[in-house]
Short mmCIF file of C-alpha atoms and ligand atoms in Angstrom, two decimals:
data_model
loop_
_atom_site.label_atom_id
_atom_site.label_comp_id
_atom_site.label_asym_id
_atom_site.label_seq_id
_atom_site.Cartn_x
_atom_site.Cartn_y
_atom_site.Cartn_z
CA UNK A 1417 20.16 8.57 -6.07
CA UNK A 1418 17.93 8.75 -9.01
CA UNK A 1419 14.44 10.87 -8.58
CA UNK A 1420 11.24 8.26 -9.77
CA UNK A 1421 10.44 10.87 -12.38
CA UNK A 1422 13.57 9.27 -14.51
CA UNK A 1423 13.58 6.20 -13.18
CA UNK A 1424 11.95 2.82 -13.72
CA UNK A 1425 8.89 2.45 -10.96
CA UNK A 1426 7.96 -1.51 -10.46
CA UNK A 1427 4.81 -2.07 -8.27
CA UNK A 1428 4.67 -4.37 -5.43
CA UNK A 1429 1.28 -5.59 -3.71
CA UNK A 1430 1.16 -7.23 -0.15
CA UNK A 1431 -2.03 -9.53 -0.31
CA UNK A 1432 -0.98 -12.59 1.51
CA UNK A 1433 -3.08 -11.69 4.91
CA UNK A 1434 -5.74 -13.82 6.07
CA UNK A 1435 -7.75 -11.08 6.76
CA UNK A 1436 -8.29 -12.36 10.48
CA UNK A 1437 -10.13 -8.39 12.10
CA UNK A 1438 -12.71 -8.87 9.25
CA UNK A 1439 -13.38 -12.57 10.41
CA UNK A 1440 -15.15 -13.81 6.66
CA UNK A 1441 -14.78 -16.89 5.25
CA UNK A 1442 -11.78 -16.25 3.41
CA UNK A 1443 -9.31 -13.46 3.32
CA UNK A 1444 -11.11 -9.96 2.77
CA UNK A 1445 -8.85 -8.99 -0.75
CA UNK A 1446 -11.27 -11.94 -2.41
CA UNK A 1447 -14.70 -10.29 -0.84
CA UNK A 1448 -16.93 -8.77 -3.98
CA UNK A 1449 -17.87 -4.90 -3.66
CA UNK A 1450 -19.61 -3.79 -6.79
CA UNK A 1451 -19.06 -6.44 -9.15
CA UNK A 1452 -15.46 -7.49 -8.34
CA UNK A 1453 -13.02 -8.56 -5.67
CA UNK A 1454 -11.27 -6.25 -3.60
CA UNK A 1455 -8.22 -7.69 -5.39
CA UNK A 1456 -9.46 -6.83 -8.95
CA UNK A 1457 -10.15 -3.31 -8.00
CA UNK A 1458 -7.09 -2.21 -6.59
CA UNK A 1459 -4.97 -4.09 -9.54
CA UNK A 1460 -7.34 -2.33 -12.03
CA UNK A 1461 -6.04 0.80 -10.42
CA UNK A 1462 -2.33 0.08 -10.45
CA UNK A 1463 -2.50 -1.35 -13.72
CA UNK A 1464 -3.65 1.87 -15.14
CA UNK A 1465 -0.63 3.84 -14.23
CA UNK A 1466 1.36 3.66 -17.44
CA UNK A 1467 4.29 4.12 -15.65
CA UNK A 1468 4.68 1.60 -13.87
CA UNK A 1469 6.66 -1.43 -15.20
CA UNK A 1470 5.41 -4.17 -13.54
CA UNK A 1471 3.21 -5.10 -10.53
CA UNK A 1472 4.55 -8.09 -8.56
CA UNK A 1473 1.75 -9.77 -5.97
CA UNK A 1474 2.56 -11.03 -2.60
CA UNK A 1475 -0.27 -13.96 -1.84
CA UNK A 1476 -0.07 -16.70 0.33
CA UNK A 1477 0.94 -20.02 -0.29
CA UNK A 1478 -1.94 -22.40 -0.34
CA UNK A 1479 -4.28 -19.39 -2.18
CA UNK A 1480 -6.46 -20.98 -4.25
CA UNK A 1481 -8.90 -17.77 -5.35
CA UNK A 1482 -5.85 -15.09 -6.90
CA UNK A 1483 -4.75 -17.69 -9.15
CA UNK A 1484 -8.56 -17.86 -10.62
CA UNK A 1485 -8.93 -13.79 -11.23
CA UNK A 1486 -8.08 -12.31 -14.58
CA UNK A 1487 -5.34 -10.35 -13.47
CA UNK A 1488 -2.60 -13.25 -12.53
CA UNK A 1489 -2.47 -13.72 -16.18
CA UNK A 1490 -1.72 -9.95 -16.90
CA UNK A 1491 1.74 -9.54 -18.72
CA UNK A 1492 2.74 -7.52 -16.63
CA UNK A 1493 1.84 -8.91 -13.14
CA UNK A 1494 3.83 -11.56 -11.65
CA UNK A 1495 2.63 -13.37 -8.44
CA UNK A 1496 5.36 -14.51 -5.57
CA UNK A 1497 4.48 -16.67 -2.62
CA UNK A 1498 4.43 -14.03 0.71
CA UNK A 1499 5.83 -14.51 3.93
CA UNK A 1500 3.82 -14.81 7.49
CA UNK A 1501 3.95 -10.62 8.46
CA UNK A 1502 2.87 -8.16 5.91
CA UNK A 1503 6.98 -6.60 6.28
CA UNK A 1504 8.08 -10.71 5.29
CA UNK A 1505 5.68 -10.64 2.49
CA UNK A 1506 7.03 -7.18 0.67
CA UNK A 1507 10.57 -8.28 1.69
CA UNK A 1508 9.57 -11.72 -0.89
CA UNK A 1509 8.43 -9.21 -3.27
CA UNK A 1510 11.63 -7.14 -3.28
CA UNK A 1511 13.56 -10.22 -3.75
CA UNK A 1512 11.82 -10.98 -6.72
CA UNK A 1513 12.30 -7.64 -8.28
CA UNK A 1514 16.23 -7.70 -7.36
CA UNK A 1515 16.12 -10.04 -9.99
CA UNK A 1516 14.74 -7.94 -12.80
CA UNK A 1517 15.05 -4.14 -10.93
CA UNK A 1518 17.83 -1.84 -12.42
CA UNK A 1519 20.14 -0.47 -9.25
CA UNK A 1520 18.32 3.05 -9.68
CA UNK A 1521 14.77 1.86 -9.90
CA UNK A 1522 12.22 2.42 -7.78
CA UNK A 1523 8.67 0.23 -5.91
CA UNK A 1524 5.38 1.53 -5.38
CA UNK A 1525 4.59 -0.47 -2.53
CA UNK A 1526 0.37 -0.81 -1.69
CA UNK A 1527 -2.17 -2.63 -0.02
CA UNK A 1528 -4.31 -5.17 -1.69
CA UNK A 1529 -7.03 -3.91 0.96
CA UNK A 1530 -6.82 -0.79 -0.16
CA UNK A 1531 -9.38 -0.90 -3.64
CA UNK A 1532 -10.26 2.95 -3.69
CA UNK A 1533 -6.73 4.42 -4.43
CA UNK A 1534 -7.48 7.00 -6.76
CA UNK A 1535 -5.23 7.79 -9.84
CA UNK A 1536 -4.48 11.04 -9.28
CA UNK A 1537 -3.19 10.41 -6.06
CA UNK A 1538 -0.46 7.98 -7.10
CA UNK A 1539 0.65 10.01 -9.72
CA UNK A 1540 1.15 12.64 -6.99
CA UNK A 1541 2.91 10.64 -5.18
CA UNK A 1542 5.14 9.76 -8.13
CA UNK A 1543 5.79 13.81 -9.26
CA UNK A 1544 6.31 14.84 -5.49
CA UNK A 1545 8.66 12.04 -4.06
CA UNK A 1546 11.94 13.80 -3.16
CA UNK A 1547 15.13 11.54 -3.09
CA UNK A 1548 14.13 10.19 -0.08
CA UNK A 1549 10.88 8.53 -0.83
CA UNK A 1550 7.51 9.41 -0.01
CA UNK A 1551 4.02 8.08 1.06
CA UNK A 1552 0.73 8.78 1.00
CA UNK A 1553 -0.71 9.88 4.60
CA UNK A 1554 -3.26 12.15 6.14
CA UNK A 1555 -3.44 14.34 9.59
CA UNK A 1556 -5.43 13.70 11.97
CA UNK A 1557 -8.43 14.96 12.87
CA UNK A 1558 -9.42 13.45 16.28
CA UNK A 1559 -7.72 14.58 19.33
CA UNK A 1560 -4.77 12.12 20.20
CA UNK A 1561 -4.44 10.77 24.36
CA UNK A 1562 -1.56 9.04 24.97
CA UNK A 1563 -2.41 6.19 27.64
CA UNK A 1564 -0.91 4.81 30.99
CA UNK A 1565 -1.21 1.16 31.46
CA UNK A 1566 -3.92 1.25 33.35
CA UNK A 1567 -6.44 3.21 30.73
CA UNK A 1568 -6.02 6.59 32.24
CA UNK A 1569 -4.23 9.78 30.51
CA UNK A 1570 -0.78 10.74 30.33
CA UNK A 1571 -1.14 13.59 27.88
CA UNK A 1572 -2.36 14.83 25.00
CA UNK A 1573 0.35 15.04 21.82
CA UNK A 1574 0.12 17.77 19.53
CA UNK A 1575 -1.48 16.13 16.71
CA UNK A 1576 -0.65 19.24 14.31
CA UNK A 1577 2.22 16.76 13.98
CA UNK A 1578 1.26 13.66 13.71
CA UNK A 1579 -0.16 12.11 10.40
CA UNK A 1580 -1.98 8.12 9.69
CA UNK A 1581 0.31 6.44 7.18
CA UNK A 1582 -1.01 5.31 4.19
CA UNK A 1583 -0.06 3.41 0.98
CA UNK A 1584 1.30 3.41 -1.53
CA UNK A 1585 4.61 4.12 -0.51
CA UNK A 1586 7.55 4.94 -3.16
CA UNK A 1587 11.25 3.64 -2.56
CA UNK A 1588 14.37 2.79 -4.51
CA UNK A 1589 14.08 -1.03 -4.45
CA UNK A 1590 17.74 -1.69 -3.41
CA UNK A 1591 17.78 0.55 -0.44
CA UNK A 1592 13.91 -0.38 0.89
CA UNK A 1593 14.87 -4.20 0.42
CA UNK A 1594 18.40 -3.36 2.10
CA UNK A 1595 16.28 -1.32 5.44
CA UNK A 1596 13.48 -4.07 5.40
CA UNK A 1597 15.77 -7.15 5.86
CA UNK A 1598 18.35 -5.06 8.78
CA UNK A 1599 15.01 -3.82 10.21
CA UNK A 1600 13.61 -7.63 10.23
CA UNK A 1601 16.65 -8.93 11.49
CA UNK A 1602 16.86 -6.49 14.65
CA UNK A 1603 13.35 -7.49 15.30
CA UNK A 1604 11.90 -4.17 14.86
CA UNK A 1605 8.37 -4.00 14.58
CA UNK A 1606 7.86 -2.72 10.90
CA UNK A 1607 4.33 -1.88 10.06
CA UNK A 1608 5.12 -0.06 7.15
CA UNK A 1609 7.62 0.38 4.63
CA UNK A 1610 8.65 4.19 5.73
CA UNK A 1611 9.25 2.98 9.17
CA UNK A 1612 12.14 0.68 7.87
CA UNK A 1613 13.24 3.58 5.91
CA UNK A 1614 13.23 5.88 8.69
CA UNK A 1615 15.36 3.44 10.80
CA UNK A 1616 18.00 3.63 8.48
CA UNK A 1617 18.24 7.37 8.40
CA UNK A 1618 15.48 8.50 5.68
CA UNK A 1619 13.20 11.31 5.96
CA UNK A 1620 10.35 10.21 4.02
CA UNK A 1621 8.36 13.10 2.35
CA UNK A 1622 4.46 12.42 3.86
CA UNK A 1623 2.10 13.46 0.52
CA UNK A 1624 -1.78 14.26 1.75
CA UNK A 1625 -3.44 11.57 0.51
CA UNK A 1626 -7.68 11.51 -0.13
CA UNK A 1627 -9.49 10.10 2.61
CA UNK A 1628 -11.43 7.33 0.75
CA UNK A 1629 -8.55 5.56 0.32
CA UNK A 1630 -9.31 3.60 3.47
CA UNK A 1631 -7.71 0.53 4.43
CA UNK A 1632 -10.47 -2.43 4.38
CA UNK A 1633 -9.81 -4.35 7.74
CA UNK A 1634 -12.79 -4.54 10.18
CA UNK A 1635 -16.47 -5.71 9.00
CA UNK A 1636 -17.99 -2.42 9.08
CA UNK A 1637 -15.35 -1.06 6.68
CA UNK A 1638 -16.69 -3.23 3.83
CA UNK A 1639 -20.14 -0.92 3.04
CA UNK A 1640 -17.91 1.82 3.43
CA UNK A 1641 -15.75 0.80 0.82
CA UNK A 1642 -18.84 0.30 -1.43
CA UNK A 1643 -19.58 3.88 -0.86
CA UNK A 1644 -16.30 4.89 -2.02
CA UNK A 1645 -16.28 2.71 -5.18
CA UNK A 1646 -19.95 4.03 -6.05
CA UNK A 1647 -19.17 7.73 -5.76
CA UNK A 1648 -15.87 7.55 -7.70
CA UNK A 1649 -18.02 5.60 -10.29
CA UNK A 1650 -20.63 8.49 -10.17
CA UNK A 1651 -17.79 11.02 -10.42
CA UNK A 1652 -17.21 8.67 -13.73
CA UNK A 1653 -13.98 7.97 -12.95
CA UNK A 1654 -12.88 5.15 -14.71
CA UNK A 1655 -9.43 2.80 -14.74
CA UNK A 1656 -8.56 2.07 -18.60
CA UNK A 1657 -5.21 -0.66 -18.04
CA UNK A 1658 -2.60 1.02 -19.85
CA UNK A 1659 -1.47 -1.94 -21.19
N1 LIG B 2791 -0.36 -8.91 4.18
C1 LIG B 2791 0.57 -9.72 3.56
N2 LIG B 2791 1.18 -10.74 4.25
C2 LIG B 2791 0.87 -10.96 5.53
C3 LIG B 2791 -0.06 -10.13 6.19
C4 LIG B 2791 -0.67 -9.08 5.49
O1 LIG B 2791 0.86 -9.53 2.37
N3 LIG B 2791 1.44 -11.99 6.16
C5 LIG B 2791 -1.07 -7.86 3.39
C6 LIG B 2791 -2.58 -8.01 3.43
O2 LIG B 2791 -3.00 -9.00 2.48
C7 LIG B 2791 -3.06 -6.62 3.13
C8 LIG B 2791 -1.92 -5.72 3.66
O3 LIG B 2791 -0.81 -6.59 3.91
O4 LIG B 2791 -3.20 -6.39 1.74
C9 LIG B 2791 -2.35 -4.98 4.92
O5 LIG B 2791 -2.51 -5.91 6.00
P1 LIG B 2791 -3.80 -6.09 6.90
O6 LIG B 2791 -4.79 -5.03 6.63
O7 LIG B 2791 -3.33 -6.31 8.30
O8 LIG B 2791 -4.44 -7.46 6.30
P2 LIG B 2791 -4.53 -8.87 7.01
O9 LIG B 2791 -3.23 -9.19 7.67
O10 LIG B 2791 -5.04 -9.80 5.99
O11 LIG B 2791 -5.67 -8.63 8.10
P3 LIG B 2791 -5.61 -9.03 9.66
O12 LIG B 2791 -4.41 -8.31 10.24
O13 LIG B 2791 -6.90 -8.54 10.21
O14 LIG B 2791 -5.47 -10.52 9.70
MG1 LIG B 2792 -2.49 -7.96 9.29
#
């Protein structure tokens, strides 16, 4: 197995949710936070990673707003229609990429609700995937309960060991698209793409991501998001597409 720092990396961007927890009047990766849509912000990012071939986007089938923002036109962004789970919409993405994707490359798989992904952590996650893939992710902080039916405690897990999954998330295409469609096909509930990975016998390397790189899905997460984009902006970081 080739390691991503020789091989060819090939983005892929889930964005065909409806955005149903944040209940707007259309899907949340079109909502405007400083200027731009969620969706332009996080392709600004991924666009700026030089090495990165090409960034393929999963939307929906009857979306009428990505086809109107600058980046569907990018050379090297091509748009495929997604599927009806977030796992069915990145297993359309890898399908288009088995059509272009050398055997040994790799996907940098991310959320289109994710718009403050910072630079330097994807290149992180790029130098310090092992053989087995990696993914952004961060420990947690609060104290974890596990639950009986009924609401009341069962026990309290030692959460020096358990860590919130992120994205991106880095896999060889051939082997993620080969996990996703057994996984899918078992019926397994696949959430992310490490969890597919994991089912087939990978030991995904977990890379401590920053913590603004939240996950816009509930109403209250929008302002935060501003707050993200404004201090990065005051920290003058700054997204220059690499062409
Ligand atoms: N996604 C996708 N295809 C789906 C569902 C989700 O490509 N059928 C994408 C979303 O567009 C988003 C990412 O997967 O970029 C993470 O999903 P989530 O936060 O759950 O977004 P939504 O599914 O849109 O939100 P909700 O679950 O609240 O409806
Ligand atoms: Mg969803």
């Amino acid at each position: 197995m080739t390691h991503p720092g020789e091989a060819r990396v090939h983005a892929l961007v889930p964005a065909a949710g409806a955005g149903r927890r944040m209940g707007a009047a259309l899907p949340k990766q079109y909502l405007s936070l400083r200027g731009r849509t969620l969706a332009e912000h996080t392709m600004a990012r991924l666009l700026s990673l030089a090495s990165i071939d090409r960034v393929v986007v999963a939307v929906a089938a009857d979306d009428p707003w990505w086809p109107t923002l600058p980046p569907v036109s990018h050379r090297r962004v091509e748009t495929v229609t997604g599927g009806d789970t977030r796992a069915e919409s990145v297993r359309c993405g890898l399908e288009a990429l088995l059509g272009v994707a050398g055997e040994h490359d790799w996907v940098l798989v991310h959320d289109m609700a994710r718009p403050c992904v910072r630079l330097s952590d994807m290149e992180r996650l790029l130098a310090s995937a092992g053989e087995h893939g990696a993914l952004l992710a961060r420990p947690l902080t609060d104290t974890l309960k596990e639950a009986d039916d009924q609401g009341f405690v069962l026990g309290t897990p030692d959460r020096r060991r358990i860590w919130r999954a992120l994205t991106p998330q880095l896999f060889p295409v051939t082997a993620l698209h080969r996990a996703l469609v057994e996984a899918l096909e078992a019926g397994a509930a696949i959430t992310d793409e490490a969890s597919a990975m994991e089912r087939a016998g990978w030991r995904p390397r977990l890379v401590t991501g920053r913590a603004d790189n939240i996950k816009v899905t509930e109403p209250a997460d929008l302002p935060l998001a501003g707050f993200h984009l404004q201090q990065q902006e005051e920290e003058g970081l700054q997204w220059q597409d690499s062409g």
